[in-house]
Each structure stands twice: as C-alpha cells, then as structure tokens.
GROMACS .gro file of C-alpha atoms in nm:
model
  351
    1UNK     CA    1   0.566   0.673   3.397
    2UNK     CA    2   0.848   0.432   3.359
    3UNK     CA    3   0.735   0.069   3.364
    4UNK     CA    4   0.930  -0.231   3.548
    5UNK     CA    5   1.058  -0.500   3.363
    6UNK     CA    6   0.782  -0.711   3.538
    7UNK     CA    7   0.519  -0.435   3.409
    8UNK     CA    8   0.642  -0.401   3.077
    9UNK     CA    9   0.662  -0.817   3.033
   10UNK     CA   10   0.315  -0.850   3.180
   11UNK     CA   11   0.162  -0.538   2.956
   12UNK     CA   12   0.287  -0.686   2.652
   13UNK     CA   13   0.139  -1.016   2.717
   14UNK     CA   14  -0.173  -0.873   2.763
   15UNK     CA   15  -0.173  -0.710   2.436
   16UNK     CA   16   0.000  -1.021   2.257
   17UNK     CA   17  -0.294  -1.257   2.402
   18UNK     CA   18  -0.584  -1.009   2.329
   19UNK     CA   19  -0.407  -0.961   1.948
   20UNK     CA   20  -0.486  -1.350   1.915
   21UNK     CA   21  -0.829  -1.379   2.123
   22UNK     CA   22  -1.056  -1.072   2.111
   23UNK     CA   23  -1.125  -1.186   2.452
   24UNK     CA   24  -0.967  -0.947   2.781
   25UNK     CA   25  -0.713  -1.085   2.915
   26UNK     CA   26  -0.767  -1.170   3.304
   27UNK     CA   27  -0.474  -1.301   3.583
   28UNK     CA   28  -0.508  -1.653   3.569
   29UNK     CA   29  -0.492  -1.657   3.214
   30UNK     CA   30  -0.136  -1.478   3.261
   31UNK     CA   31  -0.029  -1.705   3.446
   32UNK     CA   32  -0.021  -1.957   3.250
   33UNK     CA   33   0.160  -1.766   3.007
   34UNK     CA   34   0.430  -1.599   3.185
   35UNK     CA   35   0.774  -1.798   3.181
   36UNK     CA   36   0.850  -1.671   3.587
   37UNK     CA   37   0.615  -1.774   3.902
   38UNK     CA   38   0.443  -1.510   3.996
   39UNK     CA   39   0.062  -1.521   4.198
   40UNK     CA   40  -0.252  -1.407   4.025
   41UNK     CA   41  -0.305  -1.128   4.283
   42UNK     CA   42   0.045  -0.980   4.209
   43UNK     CA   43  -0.047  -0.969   3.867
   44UNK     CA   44  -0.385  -0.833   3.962
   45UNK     CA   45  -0.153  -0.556   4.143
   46UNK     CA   46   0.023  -0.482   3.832
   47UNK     CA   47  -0.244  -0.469   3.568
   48UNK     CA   48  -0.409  -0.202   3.794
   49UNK     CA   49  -0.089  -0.029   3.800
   50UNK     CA   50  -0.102  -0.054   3.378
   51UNK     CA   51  -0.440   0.076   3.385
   52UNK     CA   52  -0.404   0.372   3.666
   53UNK     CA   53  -0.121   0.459   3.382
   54UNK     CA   54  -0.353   0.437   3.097
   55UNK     CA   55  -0.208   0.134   2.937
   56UNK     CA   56  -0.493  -0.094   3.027
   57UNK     CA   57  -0.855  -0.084   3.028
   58UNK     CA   58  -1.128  -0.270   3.215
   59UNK     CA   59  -1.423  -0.371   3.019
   60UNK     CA   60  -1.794  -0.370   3.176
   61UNK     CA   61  -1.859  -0.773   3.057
   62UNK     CA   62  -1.531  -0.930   3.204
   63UNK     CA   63  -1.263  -0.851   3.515
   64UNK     CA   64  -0.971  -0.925   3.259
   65UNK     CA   65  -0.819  -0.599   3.091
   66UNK     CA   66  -0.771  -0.466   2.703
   67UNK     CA   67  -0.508  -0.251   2.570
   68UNK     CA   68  -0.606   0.118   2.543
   69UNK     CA   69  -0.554   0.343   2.231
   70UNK     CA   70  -0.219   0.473   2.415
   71UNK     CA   71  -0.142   0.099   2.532
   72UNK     CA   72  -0.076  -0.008   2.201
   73UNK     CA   73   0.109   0.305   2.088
   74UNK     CA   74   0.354   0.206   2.389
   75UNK     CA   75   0.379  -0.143   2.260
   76UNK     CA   76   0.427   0.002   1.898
   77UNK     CA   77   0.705   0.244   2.055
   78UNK     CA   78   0.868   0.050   2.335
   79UNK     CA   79   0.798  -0.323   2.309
   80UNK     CA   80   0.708  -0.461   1.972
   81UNK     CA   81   0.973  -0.712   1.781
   82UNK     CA   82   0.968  -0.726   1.405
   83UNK     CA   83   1.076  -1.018   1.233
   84UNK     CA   84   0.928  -1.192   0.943
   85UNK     CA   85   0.997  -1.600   0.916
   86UNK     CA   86   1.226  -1.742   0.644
   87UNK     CA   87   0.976  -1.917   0.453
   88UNK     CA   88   0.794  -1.633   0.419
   89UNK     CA   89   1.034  -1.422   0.283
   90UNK     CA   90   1.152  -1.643   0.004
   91UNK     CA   91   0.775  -1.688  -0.101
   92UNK     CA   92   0.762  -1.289  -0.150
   93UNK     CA   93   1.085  -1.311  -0.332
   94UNK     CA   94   0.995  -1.601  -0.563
   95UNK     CA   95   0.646  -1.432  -0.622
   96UNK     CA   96   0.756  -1.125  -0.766
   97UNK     CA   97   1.093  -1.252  -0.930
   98UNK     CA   98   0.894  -1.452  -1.186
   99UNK     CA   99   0.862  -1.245  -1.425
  100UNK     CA  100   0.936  -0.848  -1.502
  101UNK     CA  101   0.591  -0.647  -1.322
  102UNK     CA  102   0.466  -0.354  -1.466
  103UNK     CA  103   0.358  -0.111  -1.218
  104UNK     CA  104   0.028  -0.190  -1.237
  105UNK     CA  105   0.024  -0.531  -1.162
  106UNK     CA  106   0.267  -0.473  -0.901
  107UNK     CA  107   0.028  -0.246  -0.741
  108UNK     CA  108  -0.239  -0.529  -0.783
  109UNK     CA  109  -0.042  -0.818  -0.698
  110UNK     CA  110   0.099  -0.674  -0.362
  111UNK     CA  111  -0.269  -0.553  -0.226
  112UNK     CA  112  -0.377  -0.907  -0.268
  113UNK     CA  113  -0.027  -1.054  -0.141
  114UNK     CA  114  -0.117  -0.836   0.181
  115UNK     CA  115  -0.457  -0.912   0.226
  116UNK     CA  116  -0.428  -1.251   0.238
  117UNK     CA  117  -0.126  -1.282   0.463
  118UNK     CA  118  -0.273  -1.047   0.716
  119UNK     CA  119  -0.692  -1.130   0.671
  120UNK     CA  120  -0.721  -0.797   0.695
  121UNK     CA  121  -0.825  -0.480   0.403
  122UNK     CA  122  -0.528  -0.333   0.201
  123UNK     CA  123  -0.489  -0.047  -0.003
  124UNK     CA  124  -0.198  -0.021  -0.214
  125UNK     CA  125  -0.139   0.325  -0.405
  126UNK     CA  126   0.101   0.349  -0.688
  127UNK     CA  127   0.319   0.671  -0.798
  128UNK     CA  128   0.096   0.980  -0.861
  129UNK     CA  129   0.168   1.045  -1.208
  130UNK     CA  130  -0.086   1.291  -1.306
  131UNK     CA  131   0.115   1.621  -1.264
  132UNK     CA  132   0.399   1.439  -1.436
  133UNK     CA  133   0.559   1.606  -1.744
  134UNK     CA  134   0.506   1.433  -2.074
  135UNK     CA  135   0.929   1.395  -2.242
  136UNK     CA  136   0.889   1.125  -2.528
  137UNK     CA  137   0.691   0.882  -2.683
  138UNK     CA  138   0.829   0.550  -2.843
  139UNK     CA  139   0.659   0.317  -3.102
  140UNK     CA  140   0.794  -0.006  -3.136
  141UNK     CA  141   0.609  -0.214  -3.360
  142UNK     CA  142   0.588  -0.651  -3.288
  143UNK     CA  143   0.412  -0.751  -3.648
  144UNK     CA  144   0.144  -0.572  -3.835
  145UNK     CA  145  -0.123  -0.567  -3.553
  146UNK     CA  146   0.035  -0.480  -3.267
  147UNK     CA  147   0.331  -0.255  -3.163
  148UNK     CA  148   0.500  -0.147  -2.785
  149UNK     CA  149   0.440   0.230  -2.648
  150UNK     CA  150   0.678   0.363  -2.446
  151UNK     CA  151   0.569   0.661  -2.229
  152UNK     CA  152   0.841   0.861  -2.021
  153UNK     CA  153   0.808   1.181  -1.792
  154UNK     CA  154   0.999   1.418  -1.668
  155UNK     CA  155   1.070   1.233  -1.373
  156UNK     CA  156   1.200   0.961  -1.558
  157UNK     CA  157   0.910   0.721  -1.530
  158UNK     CA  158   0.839   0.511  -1.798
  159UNK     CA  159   0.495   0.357  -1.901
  160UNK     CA  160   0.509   0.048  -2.114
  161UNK     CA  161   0.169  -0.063  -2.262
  162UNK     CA  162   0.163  -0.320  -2.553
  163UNK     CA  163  -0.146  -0.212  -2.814
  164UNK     CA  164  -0.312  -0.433  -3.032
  165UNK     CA  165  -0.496  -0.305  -3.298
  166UNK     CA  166  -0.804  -0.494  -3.510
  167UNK     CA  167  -0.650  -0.400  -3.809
  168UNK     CA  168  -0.306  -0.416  -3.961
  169UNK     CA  169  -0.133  -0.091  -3.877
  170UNK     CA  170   0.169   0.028  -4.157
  171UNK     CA  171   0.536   0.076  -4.014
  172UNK     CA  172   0.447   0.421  -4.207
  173UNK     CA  173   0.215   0.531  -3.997
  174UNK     CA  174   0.412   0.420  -3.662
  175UNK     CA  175   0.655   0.655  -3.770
  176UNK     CA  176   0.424   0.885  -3.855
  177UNK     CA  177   0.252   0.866  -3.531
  178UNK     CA  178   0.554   0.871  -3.352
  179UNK     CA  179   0.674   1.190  -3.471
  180UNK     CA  180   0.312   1.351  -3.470
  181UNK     CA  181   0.276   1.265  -3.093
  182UNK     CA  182   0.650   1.416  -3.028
  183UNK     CA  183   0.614   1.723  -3.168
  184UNK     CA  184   0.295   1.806  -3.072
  185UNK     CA  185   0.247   1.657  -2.721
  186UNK     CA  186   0.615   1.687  -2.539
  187UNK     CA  187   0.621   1.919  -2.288
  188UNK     CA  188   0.243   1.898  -2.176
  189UNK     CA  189   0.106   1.800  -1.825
  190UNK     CA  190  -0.033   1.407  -1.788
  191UNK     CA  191  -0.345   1.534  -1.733
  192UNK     CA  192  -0.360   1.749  -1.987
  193UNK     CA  193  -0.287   1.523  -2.198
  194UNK     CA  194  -0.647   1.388  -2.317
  195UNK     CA  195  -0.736   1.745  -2.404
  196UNK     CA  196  -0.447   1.749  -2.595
  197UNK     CA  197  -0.503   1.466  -2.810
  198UNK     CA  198  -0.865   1.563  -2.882
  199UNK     CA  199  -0.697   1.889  -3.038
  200UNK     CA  200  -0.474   1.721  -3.294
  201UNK     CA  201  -0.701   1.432  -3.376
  202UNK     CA  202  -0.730   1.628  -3.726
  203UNK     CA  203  -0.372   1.637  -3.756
  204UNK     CA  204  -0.342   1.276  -3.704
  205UNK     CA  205  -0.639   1.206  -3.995
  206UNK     CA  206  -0.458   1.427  -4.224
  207UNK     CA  207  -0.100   1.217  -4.172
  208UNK     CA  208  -0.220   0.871  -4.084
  209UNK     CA  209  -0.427   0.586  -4.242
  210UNK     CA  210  -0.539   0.418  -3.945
  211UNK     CA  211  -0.551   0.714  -3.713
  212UNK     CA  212  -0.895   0.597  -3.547
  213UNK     CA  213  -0.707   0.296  -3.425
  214UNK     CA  214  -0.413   0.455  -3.315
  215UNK     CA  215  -0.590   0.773  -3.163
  216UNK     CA  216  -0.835   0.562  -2.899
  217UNK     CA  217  -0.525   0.332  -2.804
  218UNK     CA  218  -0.309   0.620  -2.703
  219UNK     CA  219  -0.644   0.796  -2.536
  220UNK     CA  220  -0.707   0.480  -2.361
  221UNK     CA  221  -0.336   0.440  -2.230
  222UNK     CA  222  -0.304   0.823  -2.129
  223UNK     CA  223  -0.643   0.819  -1.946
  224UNK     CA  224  -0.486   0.500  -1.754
  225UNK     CA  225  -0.177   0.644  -1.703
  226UNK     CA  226  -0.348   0.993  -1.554
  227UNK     CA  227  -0.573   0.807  -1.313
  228UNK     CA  228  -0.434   0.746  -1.008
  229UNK     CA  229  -0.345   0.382  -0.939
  230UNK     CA  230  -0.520   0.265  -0.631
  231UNK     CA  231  -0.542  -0.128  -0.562
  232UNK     CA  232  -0.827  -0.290  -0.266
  233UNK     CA  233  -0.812  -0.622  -0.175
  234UNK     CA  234  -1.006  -0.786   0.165
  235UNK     CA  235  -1.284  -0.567   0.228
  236UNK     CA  236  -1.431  -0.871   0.328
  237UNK     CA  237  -1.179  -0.969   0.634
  238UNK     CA  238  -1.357  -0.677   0.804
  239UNK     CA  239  -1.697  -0.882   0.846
  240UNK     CA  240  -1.469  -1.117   1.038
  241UNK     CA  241  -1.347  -0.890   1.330
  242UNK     CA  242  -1.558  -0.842   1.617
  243UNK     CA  243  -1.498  -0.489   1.689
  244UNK     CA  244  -1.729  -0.416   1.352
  245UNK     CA  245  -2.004  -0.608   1.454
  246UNK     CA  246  -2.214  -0.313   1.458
  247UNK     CA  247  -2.351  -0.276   1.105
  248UNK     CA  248  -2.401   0.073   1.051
  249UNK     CA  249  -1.995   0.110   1.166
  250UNK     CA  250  -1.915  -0.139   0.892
  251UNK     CA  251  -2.124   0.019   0.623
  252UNK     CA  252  -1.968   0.351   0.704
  253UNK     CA  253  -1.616   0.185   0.685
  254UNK     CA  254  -1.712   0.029   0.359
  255UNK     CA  255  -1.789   0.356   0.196
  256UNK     CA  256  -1.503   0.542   0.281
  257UNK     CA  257  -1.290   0.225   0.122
  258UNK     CA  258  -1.471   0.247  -0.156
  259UNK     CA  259  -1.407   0.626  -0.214
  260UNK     CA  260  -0.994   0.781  -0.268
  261UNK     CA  261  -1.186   1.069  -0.164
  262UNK     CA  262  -1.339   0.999   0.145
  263UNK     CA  263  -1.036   0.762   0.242
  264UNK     CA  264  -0.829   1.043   0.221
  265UNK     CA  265  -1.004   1.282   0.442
  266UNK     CA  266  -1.055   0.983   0.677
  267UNK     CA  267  -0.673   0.924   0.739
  268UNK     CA  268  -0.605   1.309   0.728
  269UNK     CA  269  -0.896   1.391   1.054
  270UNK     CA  270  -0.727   1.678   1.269
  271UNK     CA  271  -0.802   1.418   1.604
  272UNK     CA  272  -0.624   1.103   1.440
  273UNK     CA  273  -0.253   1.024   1.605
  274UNK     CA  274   0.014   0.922   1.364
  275UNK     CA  275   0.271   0.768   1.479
  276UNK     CA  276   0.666   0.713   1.308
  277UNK     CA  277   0.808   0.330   1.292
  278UNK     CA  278   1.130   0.316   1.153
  279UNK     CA  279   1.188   0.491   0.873
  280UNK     CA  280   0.968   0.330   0.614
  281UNK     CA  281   0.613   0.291   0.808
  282UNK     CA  282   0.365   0.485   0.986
  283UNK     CA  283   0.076   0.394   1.239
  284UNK     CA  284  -0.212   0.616   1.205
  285UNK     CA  285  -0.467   0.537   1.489
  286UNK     CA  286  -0.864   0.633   1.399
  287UNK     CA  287  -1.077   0.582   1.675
  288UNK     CA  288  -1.096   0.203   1.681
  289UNK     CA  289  -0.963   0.108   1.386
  290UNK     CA  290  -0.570   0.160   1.277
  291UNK     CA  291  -0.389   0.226   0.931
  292UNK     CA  292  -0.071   0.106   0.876
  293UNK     CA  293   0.149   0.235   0.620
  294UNK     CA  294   0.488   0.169   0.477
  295UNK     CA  295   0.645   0.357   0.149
  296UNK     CA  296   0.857   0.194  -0.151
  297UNK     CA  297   1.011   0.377  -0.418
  298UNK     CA  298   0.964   0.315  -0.792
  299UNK     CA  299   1.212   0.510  -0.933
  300UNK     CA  300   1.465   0.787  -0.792
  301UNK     CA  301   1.193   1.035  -0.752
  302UNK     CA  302   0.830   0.857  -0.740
  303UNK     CA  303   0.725   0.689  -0.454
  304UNK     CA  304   0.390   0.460  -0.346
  305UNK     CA  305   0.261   0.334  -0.045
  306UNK     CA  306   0.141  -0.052   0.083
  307UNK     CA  307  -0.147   0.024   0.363
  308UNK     CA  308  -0.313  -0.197   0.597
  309UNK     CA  309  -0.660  -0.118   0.720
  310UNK     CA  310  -0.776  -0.321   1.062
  311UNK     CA  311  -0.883  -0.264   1.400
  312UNK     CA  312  -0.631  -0.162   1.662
  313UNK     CA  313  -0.623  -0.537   1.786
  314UNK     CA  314  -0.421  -0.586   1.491
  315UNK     CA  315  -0.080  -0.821   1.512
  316UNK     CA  316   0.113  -0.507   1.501
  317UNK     CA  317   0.478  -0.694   1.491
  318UNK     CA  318   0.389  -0.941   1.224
  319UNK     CA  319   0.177  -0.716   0.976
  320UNK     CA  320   0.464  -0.410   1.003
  321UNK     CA  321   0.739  -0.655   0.940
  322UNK     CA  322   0.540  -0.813   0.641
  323UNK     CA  323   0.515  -0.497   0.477
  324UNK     CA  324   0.859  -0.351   0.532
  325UNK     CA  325   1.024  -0.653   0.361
  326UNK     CA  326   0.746  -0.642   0.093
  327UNK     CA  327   0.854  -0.285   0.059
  328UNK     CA  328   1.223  -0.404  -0.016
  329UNK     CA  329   1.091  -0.657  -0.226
  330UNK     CA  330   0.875  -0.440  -0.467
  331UNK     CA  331   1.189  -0.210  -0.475
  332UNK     CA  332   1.388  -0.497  -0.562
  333UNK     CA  333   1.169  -0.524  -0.935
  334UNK     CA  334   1.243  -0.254  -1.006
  335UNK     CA  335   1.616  -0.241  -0.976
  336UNK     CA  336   1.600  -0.033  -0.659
  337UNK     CA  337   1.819  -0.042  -0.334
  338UNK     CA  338   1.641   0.027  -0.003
  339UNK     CA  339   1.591   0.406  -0.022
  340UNK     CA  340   1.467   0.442  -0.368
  341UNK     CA  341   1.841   0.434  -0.512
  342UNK     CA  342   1.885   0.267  -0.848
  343UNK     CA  343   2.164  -0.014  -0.860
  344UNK     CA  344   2.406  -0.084  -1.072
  345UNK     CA  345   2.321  -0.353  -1.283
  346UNK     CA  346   1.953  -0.123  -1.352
  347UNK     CA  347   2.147   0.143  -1.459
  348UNK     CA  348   2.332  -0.023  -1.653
  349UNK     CA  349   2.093  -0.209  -1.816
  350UNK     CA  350   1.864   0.153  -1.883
  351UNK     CA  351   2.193   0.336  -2.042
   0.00000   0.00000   0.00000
C-alpha cells in the first residue's frame, strides 16, 4: 500500500513519540504535535488506515496506537533521517585520537562509548583471528625486564603486546627466542598455536636461560590473541525498559548475552527478519527486541562489528547514525578510509 504524505507524516510521528514515551500514542496527543491543522477524528481516520495496513497496532489498555514489527521496518526503510549532532562527533573523534588503540581496547572502549550514548546493551566483536596464519614473530627488547612482541598473520594483522618479565631477561636469549619461535612456529594455524608451543618447550630449555619466563608470556599472549575478542557493556540499561518487565524474559535475555554461543544462535533463528541499511548496518528484528549492527574494518582484509541490543522501541535514527560515524571513526585509528582501504600516510608509515 502506498501511504499519503499525510499518512506517512502522521505514522512517523507515532513511532517518533512512542520511541520517547513507551506510552501509545492517541489523536489528541498528535495534534499537538503535528505542524498543519488537522481534527482529531481525521487523524483517528488515518491511524485506522495505518493499522488496517499493518503499520499500527491497538493495544487492549489504551485507544492510542503502537508501531507494529513491520511499522518500524517501514520507518527503518522509508522514513527514518540519520544525522548525528556536531558536538557529538568531535567528542568521538577527540576520544579515540588521544592516543594510538590497540585493538583490544578499541574493542573495549567503543562497547562502553555505545552503551552509554544509547542506555542501551552493546556488543562489540573484534576481527576473528583464530584461523589466522602465524608469518613472523618480532622481539624488541625496552631494558632488561621487559621487551615488545610483535605478532603478524597472514592477513597482515599485527598483534603488539608489551611483556614484562620478573626477572632480567639477556638480549641473548631475545635473539635466541626470536629465532626459536620463527623457525619452529611460522606457518602454523592461531589456534594451533598453544599446542605448538607445548611441543618445543624442550627446545626452548635447551637454547634459553630464562625460557620459563619467556615460554608463559608468549602462551599467555597467543591464548589472548586465539580467543575471540568480544566486548559487553549495559546489560543493565535493559532493567530500565518496560517491554522487559517480565522477569523470566529478562533472565532469558541475560543468558544469551552472557554466552557468544547462545548469542549467536539467537541472532541467526530461521523466523528473525534482517533487514539492509546502507551499506555498513543491519537491523535484525527478534520478536520484541531488535539488534542493530554496523561493520568497520581493521585492516584490508579483517573486519569487526559494533552491535546494539534493545527493544524495537529503540531511537532507530539516532542509535544507527551513532554507530555508522563510530564505524568511520574506529577505521580512522587505524589508518583506514571508509571501506576498509588503507591511506596513504598508513602505508607509508608501515613500509
């Protein structure tokens, strides 16, 4: 069904107002927003009209109308405007501009950024780099007790983890270690990696004095790197919306935050309805509650995703334009144009 200009202003007022006010939305109440005269009982005419079209829905407590599950996929897909405030933006750039981010922190950083701006749950999931390629290890040592690790794949991602070690550790046995790891570790999966080590731990106590120090800071760092990099933050804002007022729905929706696993399956149910926004984001609708998702790049080939877990009341416009530009933003630390393409002054730096 097409919709009038009249239908489609009044619709998305409804589902602008009941974003704010949990509350349906009822004539007199438009009228008072609408920026044209119009009489409550043509309005009454036209949200019936909404609602024979499956846009609307009448609730059993109140004569005012909600959004349906389709209602706000047509406000997602016909009516929404994005657009994210000045101030805002120059806060997200200032934030992460600081100082250079690992990945990690960048992961953690962004899932509470997002939390907070939106009150609602985020989930932020880093690059997947378990069925990466081992290429090279660096030692770099900073004095005699601690030295830099560089880690890089065969995608080209590079793990940086600074280790410092109880006891003095010789230049000797850097190099040592260095070569050791090299030769016998290039070329095997991430997440075979572990295994590996535990295999030439007598190798490394034949060639180096300190290899019990070394050995558990490269175990630790390769078990880190092989786990997948998942951030919460706001688990809490859920207590907060009244569509989860029923506790057993709550604890459910706890536990499958709680668990990669079960999150998974949850977004990946046969029923759910994803829907395309732009080309960065995604709106997944799950029964009464909505996911949305938006994808940066970390380097040419890796990718991770910001996600936003709330109820389908959810201020749709300002929470998908908040994580688009955050998108750009994380991008942005890591030398990245919008698409995941290096720029110049990255690659120049890296050759």
């Amino acid at each position: 069904m097409e919709l009038t200009q009249r239908q489609r202003i009044i619709f998305k007022k409804v589902v602008e107002q009941f974003t704010y006010c949990a509350e349906p939305v009822g004539s007199k109440a438009l009228m008072q927003l609408l920026d044209f005269p119009i009489s409550s009982a043509t309005i009454r005419n036209e949200m019936a009209v909404l609602e024979k079209a499956g846009l609307l829905e009448k609730t059993h407590t109140s004569s005012g109308r909600v959004p349906s599950r389709f209602g706000y996929r047509y406000y997602v897909e016909n009516l929404m405007e994005t657009s994210l405030e000045d101030p805002i933006k120059h806060s997200l750039q200032a934030l992460f501009s600081q100082r250079h981010y690992s990945l990690d922190e960048v992961v953690e950083k962004s899932c509470s950024i997002l939390s907070e701006m939106t009150n609602l749950t985020s989930i932020v999931l880093g690059p997947d780099s378990r069925h990466q390629v081992l290429v090279h290890v660096q030692l770099v040592p900073i004095d005699a007790k601690s030295a830099v690790a560089l880690i890089i794949t065969d995608t080209g991602h590079t793990e940086t983890k600074v280790f410092h070690f109880d006891e003095d550790v010789s230049m000797e046995d850097l190099r040592s270690c260095t070569e050791l790891m090299n030769d016998q570790l290039t070329g095997t999966p991430i997440d075979h990696v572990i295994d590996r080590l535990k295999e030439i731990e007598p190798l490394m106590a034949a060639k180096l004095v300190r290899h019990e120090v070394l050995f558990e800071a490269f175990a630790q760092t390769f078990m880190r790197f092989a786990s997948e990099k998942v951030a919460v933050a706001g688990r809490c804002h859920m207590l907060y919306q009244p569509e989860f007022s029923d506790v057993n729905k709550l604890q459910r929706l706890m536990k499958i935050l709680e668990d990669s696993d079960l999150f998974k399956q949850w977004t990946e149910q046969e029923n759910n309805i994803a829907i395309p926004v732009g080309e960065r984001n995604e709106l997944i609708q799950i029964g009464d509650c909505s996911v949305i998702s938006a994808k940066f790049h970390y380097s040419d080939s890796e990718e991770g995703q910001l996600m936003v877990i709330g109820p389908n009341r959810m201020q749709y416009s300002k929470v998908i334009a908040l994580m688009d530009y955050m998108s750009s933003v994380i991008e942005g630390v890591f030398g990245l144009h919008e698409g995941g393409e290096k720029s110049d002054e990255q690659t120049e730096k890296e050759s």
